[in-house]
CSV table of C-alpha atoms and ligand atoms in Angstrom, one decimal:
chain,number,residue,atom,x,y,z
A,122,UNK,CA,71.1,-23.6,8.7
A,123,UNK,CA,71.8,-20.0,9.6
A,124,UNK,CA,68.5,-18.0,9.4
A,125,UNK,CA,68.5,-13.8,9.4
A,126,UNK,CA,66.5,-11.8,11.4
A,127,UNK,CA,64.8,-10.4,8.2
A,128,UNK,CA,64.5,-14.4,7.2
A,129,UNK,CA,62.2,-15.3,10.7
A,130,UNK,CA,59.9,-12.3,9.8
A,131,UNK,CA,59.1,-12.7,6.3
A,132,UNK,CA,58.3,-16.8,7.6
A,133,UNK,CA,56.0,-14.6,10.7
A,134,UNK,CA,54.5,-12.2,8.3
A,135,UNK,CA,53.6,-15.3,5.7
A,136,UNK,CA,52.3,-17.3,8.5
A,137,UNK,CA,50.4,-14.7,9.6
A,138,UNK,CA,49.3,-14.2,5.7
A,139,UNK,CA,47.7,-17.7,6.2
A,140,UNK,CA,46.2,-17.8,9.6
A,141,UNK,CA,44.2,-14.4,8.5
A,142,UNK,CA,42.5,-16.3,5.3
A,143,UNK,CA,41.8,-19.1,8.4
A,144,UNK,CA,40.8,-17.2,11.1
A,145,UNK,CA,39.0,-19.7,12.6
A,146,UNK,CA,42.6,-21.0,13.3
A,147,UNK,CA,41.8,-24.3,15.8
A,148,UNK,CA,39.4,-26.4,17.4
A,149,UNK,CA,40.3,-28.1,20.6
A,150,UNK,CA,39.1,-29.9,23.4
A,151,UNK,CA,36.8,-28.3,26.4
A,152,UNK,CA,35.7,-30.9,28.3
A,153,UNK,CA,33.2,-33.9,28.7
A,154,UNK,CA,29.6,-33.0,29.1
A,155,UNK,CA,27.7,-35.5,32.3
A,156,UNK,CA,26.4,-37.7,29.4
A,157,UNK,CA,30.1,-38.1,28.1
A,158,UNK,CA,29.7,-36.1,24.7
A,159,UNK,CA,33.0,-34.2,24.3
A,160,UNK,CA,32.7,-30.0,24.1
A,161,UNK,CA,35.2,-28.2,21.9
A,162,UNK,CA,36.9,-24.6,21.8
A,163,UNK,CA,37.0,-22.9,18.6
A,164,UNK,CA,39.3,-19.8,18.6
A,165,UNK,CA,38.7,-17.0,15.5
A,166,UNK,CA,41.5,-14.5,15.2
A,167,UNK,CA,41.8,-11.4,13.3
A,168,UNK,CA,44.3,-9.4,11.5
A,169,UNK,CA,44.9,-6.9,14.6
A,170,UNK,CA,45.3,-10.3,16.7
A,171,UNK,CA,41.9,-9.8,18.5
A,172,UNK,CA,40.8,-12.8,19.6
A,173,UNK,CA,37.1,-14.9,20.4
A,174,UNK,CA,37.1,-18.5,22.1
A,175,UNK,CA,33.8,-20.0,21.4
A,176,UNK,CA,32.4,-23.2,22.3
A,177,UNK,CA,30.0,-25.4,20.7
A,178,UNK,CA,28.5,-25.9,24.1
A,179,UNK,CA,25.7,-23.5,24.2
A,180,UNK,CA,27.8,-21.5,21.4
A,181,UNK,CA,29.1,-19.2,24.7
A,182,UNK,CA,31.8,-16.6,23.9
A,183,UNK,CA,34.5,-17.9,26.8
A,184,UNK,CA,36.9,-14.9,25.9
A,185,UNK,CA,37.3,-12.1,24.1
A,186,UNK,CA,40.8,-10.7,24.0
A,187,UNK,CA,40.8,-6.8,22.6
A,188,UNK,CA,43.5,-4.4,22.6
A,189,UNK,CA,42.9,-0.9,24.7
A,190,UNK,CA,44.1,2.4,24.1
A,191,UNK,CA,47.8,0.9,25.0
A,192,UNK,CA,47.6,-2.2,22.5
A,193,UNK,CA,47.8,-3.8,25.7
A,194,UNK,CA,45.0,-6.7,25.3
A,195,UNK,CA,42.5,-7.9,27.9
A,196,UNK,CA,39.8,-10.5,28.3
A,197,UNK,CA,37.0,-8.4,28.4
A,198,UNK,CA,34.4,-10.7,28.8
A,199,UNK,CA,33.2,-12.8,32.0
A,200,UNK,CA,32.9,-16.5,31.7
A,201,UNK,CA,35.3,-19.6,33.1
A,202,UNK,CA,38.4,-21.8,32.3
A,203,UNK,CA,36.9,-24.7,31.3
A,204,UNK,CA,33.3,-26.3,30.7
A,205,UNK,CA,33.0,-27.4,34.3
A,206,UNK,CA,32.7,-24.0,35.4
A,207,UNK,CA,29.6,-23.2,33.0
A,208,UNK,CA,27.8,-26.5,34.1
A,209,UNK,CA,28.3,-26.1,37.8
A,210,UNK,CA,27.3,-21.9,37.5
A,211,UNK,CA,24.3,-21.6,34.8
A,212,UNK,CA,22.7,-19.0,36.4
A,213,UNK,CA,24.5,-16.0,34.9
A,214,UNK,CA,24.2,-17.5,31.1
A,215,UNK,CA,27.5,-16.0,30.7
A,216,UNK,CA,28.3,-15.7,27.1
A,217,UNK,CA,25.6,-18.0,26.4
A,218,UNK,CA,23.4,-18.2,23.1
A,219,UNK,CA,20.2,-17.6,24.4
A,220,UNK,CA,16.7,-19.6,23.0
A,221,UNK,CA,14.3,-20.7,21.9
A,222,UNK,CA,13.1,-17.5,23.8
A,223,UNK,CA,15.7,-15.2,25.3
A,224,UNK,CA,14.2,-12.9,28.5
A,225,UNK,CA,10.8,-13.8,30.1
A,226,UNK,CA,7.4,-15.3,29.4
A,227,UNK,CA,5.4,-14.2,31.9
A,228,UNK,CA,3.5,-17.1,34.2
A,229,UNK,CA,5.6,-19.2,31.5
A,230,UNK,CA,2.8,-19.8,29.3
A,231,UNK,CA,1.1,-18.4,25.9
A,232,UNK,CA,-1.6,-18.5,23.7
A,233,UNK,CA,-0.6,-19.4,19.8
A,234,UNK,CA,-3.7,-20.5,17.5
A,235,UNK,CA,-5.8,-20.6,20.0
A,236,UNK,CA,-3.9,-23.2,21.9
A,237,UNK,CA,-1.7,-22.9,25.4
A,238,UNK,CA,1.2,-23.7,25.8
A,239,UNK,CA,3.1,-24.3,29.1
A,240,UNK,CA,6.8,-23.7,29.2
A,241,UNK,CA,9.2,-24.3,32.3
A,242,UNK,CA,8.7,-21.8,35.1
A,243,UNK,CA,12.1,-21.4,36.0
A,244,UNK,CA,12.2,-17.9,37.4
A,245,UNK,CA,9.2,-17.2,39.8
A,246,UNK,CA,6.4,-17.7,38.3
A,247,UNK,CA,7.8,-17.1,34.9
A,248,UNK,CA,9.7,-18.7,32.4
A,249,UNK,CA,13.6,-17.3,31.6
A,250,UNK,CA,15.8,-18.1,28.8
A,251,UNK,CA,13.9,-20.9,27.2
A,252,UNK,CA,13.5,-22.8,30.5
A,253,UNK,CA,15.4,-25.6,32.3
A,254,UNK,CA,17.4,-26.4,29.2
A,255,UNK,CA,17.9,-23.8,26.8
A,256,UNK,CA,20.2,-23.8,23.9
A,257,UNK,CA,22.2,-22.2,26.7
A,258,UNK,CA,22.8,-26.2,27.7
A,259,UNK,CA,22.8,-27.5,24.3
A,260,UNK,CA,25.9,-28.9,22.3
A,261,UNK,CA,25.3,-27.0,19.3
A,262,UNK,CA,27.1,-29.1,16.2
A,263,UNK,CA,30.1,-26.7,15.0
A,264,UNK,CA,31.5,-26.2,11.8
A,265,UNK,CA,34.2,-24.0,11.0
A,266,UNK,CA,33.6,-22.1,7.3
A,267,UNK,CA,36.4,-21.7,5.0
A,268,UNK,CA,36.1,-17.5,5.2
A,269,UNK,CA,37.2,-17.9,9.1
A,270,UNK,CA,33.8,-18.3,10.6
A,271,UNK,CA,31.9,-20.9,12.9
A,272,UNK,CA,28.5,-22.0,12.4
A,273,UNK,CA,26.9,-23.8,15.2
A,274,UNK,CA,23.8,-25.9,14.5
A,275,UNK,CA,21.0,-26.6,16.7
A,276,UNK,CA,17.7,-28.5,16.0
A,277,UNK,CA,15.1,-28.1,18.9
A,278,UNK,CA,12.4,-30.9,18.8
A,279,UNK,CA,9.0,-30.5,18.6
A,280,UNK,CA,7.3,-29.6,21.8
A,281,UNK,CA,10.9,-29.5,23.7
A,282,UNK,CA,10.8,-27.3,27.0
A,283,UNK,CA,7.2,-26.8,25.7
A,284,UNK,CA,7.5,-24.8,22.5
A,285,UNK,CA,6.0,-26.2,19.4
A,286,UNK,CA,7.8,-27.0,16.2
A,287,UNK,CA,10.7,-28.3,15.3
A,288,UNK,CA,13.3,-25.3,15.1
A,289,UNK,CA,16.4,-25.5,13.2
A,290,UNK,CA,18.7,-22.8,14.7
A,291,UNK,CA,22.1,-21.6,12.7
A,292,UNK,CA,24.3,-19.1,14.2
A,293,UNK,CA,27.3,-17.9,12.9
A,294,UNK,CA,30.1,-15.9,14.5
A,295,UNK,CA,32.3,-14.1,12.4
A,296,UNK,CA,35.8,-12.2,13.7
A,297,UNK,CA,36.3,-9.2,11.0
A,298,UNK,CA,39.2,-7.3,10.5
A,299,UNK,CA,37.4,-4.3,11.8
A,300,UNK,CA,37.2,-5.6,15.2
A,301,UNK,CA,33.6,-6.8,15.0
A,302,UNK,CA,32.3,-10.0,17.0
A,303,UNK,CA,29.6,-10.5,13.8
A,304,UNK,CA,26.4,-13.1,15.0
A,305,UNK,CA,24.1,-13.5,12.8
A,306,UNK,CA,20.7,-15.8,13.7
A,307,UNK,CA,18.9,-17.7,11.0
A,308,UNK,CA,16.2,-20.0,12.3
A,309,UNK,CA,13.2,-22.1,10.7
A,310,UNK,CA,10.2,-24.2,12.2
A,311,UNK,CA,7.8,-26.8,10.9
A,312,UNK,CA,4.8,-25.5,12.7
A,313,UNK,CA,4.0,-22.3,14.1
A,314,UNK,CA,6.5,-21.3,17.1
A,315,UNK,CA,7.8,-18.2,19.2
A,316,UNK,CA,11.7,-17.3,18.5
A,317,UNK,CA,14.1,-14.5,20.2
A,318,UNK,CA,17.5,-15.1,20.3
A,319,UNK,CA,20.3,-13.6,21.6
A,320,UNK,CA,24.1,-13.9,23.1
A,321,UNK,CA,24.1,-13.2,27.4
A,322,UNK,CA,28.2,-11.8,27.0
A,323,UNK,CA,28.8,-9.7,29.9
A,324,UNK,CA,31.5,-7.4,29.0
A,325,UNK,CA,33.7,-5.6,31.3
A,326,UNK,CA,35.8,-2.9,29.2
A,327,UNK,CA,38.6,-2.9,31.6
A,328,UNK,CA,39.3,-6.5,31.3
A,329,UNK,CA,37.1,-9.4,33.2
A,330,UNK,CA,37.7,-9.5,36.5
A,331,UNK,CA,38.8,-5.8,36.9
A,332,UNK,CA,36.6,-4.3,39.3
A,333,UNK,CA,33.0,-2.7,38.8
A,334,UNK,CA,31.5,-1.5,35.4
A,335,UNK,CA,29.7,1.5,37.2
A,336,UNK,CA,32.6,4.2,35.4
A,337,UNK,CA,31.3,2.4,31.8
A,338,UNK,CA,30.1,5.6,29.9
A,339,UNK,CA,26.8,4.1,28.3
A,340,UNK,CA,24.6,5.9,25.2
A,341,UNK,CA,21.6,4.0,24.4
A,342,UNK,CA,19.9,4.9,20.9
A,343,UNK,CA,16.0,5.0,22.7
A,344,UNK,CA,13.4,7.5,23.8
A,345,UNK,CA,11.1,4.5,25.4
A,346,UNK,CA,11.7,1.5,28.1
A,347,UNK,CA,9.2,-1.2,28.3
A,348,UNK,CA,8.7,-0.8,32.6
A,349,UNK,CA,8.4,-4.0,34.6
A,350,UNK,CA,6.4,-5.3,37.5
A,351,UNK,CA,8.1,-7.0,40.2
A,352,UNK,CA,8.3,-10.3,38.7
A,353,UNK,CA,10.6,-8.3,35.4
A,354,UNK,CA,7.0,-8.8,33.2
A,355,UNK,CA,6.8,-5.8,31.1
A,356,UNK,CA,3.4,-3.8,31.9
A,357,UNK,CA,3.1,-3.3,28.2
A,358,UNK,CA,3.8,0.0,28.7
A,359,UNK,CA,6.3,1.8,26.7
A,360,UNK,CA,7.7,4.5,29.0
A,361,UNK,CA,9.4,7.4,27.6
A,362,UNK,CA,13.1,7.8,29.7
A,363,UNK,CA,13.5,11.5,29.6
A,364,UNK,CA,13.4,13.1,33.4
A,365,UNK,CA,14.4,9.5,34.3
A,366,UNK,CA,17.4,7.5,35.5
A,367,UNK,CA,16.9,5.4,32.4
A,368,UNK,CA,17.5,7.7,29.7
A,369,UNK,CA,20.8,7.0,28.3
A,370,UNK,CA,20.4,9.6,25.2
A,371,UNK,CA,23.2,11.4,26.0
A,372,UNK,CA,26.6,9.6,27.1
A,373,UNK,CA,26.3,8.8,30.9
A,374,UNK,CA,28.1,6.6,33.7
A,375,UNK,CA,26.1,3.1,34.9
A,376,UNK,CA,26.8,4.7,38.3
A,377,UNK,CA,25.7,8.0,37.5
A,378,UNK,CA,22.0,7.1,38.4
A,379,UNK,CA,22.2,3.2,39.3
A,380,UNK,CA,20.9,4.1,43.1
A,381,UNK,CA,18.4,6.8,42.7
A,382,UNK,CA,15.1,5.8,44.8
A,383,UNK,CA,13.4,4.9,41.5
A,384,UNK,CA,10.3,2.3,41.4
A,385,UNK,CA,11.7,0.8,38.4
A,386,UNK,CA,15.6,0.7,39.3
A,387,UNK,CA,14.3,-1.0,42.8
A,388,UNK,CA,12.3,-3.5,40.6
A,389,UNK,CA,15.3,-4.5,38.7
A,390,UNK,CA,18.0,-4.0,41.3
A,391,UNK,CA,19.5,-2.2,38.8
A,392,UNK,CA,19.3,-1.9,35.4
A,393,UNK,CA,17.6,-4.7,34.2
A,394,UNK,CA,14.9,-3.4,31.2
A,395,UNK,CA,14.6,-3.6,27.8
A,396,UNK,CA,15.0,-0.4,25.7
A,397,UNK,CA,12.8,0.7,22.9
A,398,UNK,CA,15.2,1.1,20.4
A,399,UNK,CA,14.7,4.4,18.0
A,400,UNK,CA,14.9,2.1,14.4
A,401,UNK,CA,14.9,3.8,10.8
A,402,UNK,CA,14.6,0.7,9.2
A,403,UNK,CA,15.1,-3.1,9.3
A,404,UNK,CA,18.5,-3.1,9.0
A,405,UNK,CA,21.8,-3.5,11.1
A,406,UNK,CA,21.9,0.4,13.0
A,407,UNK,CA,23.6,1.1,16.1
A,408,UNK,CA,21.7,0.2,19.6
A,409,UNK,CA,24.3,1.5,21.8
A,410,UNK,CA,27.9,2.6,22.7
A,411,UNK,CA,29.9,1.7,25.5
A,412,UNK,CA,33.3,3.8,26.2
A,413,UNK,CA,35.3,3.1,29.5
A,414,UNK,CA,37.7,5.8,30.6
A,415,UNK,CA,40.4,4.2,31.8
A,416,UNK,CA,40.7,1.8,28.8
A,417,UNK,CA,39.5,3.9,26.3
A,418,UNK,CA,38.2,0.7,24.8
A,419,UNK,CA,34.6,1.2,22.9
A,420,UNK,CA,32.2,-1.3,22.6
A,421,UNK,CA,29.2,-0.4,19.8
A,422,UNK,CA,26.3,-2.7,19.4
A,423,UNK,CA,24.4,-3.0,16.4
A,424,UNK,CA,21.2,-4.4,15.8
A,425,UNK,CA,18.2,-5.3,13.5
A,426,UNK,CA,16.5,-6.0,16.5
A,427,UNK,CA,13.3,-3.6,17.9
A,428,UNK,CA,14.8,-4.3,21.5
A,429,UNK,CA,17.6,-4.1,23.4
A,430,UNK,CA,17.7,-5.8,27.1
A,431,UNK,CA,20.7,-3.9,29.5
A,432,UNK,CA,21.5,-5.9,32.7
A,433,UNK,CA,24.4,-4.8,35.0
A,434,UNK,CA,25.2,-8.0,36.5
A,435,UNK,CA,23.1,-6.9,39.6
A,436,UNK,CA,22.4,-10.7,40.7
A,437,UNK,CA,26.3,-11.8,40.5
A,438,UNK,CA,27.1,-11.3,44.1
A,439,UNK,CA,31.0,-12.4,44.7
A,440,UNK,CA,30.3,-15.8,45.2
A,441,UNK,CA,31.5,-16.8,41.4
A,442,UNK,CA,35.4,-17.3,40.8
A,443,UNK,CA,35.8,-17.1,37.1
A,444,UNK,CA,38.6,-17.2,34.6
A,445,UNK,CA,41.9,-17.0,36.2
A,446,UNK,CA,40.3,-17.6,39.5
A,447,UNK,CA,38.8,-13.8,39.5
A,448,UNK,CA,35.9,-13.0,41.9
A,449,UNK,CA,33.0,-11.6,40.0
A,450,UNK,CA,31.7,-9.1,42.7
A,451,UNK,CA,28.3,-7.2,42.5
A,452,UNK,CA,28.1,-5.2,38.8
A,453,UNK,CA,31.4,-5.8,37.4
A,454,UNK,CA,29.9,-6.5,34.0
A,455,UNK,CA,27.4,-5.3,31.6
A,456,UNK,CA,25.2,-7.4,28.9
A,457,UNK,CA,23.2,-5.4,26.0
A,458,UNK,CA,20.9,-8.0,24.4
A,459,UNK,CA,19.8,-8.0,21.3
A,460,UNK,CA,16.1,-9.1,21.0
A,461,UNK,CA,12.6,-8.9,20.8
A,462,UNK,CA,10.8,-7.1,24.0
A,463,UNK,CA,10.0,-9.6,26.7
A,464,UNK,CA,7.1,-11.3,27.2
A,465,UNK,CA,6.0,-10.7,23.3
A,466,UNK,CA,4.0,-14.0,22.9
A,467,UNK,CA,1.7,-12.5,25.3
A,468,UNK,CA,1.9,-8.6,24.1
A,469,UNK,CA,0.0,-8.8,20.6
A,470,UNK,CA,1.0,-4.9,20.7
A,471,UNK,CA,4.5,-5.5,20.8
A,472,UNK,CA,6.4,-6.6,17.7
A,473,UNK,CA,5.4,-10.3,16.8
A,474,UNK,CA,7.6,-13.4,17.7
A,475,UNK,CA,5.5,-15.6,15.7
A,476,UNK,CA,7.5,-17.6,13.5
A,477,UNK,CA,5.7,-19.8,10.6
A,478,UNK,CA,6.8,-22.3,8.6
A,479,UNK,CA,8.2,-21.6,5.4
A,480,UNK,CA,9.3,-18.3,7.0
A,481,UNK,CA,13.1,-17.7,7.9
A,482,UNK,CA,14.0,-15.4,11.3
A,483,UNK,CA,17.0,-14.0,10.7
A,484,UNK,CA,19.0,-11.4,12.4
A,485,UNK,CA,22.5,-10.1,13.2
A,486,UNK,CA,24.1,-8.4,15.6
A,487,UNK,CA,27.5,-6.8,16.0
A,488,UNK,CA,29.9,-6.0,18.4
A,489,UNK,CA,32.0,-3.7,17.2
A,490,UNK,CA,35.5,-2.7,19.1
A,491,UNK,CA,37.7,-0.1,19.2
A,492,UNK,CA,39.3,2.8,21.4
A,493,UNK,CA,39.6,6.6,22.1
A,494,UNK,CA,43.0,7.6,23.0
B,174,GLA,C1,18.9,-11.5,31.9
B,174,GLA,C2,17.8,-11.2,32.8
B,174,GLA,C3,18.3,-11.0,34.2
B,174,GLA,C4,19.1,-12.2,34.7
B,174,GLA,C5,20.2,-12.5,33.7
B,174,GLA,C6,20.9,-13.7,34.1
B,174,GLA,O1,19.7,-10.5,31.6
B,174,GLA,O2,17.1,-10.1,32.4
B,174,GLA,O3,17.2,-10.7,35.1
B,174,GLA,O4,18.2,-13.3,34.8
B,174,GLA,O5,19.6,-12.6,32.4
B,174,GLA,O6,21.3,-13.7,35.5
């Protein structure tokens, strides 16, 4: 059969009709975990052809494929080929979901009702991430929605790495049209609990892999920083930033600052604090905005959360090969957290983490892409 040019794209521009209605276009294999469960790959696509790879193993974002100022796309997130690399290199959480309670608990324990309780000290003396096994580990149960998105299901049992209740934990990852990476967080518990959850990307606007992050141009919508003592336990102070290397209120390189003899910067090797966001309200508003030069790609995070943790990758030390056999060397990517201020359960001034049953925790946070010319 003789087909015209004009023939073949009307077929592309229908098929591409039908795999936007389906973003979440396939599932496919990622690997066996130890215990012989298999791990899948989802990937969502959107019109512009951005593309996320997620997996049902700890619902991590393996790639994230956006176009810079070019159209040329890149992988602009750090992570690994294949499910072997995430099991042999957990230390970084990259692209992780993060729970039942993302940053630290300091001397990983705390007081709820009047009762301790002891969670994993997996970090010093304090507990990170939600301990030995986090949902970071966990095979979440995936299921891909008919508008394009994946939900990924997780039920944490009672008194698992030490947290009470049973906590049913839905996330759902959405790739919209306008170049958003949308999670939103629902969870519920059957007796009283802590929750603060989040997603560990590290993003790297020039594509993973590319070098250092220190040129990233980096506004951060907050007046205060919650300052840390040397184990990263916030003081319970809320510091204002201005006259310091961590006020981000005006548009400034990572770099700019990143090795001025500052108590706090030593503490964290880096950036490594949460920010005190500036909030008008509940809802989703903008945390921060990301621009790299060379790119011109943009990365803006929104948030309903009071918090927002910025690490520059100062522990990744060259010693991890990731995708496409890249060397991750010393600050060549960036996460922005969305969560609760560390060390909450044992702040009663800081925004409660208490979660009670019959209530619903529920959040959502955006990434939101595009570029300046
Ligand atoms: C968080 C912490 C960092 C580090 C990374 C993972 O961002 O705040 O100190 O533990 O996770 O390496």
């Amino acid at each position: 059969m003789f087909v015209t040019t004009s023939g073949l794209m009307s077929f592309a521009v229908l098929l591409s009709g039908v795999f936007a209605l389906h973003a979440a276009t396939k599932e496919g294999d990622f690997g066996k975990l130890p215990d012989g469960r298999a791990a899948h790959i989802y990937t969502l696509v959107n019109k512009g052809g951005v593309e996320a790879r997620i997996t049902d193993y700890g619902g991590i974002v393996v790639s994230l494929k956006t176009p810079d100022k070019r159209g040329a796309m890149a992988d602009i997130v750090l992570g690994f080929d294949s499910l072997d690399g995430y099991l042999k290199n957990p230390g970084p959480y990259f692209g992780a979901l993060i729970g039942r309670y993302a940053n630290r608990i300091g001397q990983a324990k705390f007081v709820l009702d009047g009762k301790t309780y002891n969670v994993p000290k997996n970090d010093g003396a304090n507990s990170l991430h939600g301990g030995t096994q986090g949902f970071d580990k966990r095979l979440w149960t995936a299921k891909m929605l008919p508008d394009g998105g994946l939900e990924l299901t997780y039920v944490s049992k009672d008194g698992e790495e030490g947290y009470p209740g049973t906590l049913t934990a839905i996330v759902v990852y959405h790739l919209t049209d306008a170049n958003e990476l949308r999670i939103d967080y629902t969870a519920t518990s059957d007796k009283d609990t802590v929750v603060n959850l989040t997603n560990h990307s590290y993003f790297n606007l020039k594509g993973a892999g590319s070098g250092d992050i220190l040129g990233h141009i980096v506004t951060i919508n907050a007046d205060r920083y919650t300052p840390v003592d040397s184990g990263l336990i916030p003081t319970g102070e809320l510091r204002s930033v201005t006259g310091t290397p961590f006020d981000f209120q005006k548009a400034t390189a990572i770099g700019a600052r990143i090795e001025q003899a500052d108590e706090q910067l030593k503490l964290g090797k880096g950036y490594d604090h949460n920010w005190v966001l500036k909030r008008k309200g509940d809802g989703l508003e903008v945390a921060a905005r990301v621009e790299e030069p060379s790119s011109g790609r943009v990365l803006e995070v929104l948030t309903m959360q009071p918090g927002l943790q910025f690490y520059t990758g100062n522990f990744l030390d060259g010693t991890i090969k990731g995708k496409g056999n890249l060397v991750y060397a010393h600050r060549t990517g960036f996460a922005m957290e969305t969560q609760h201020y560390p060390d909450s359960p044992n702040k009663p001034a800081f925004p409660s983490v208490v979660l009670k049953p019959g209530q619903s925790y529920k959040t959502t946070t955006v990434y939101r892409f595009s570029v300046v010319k």
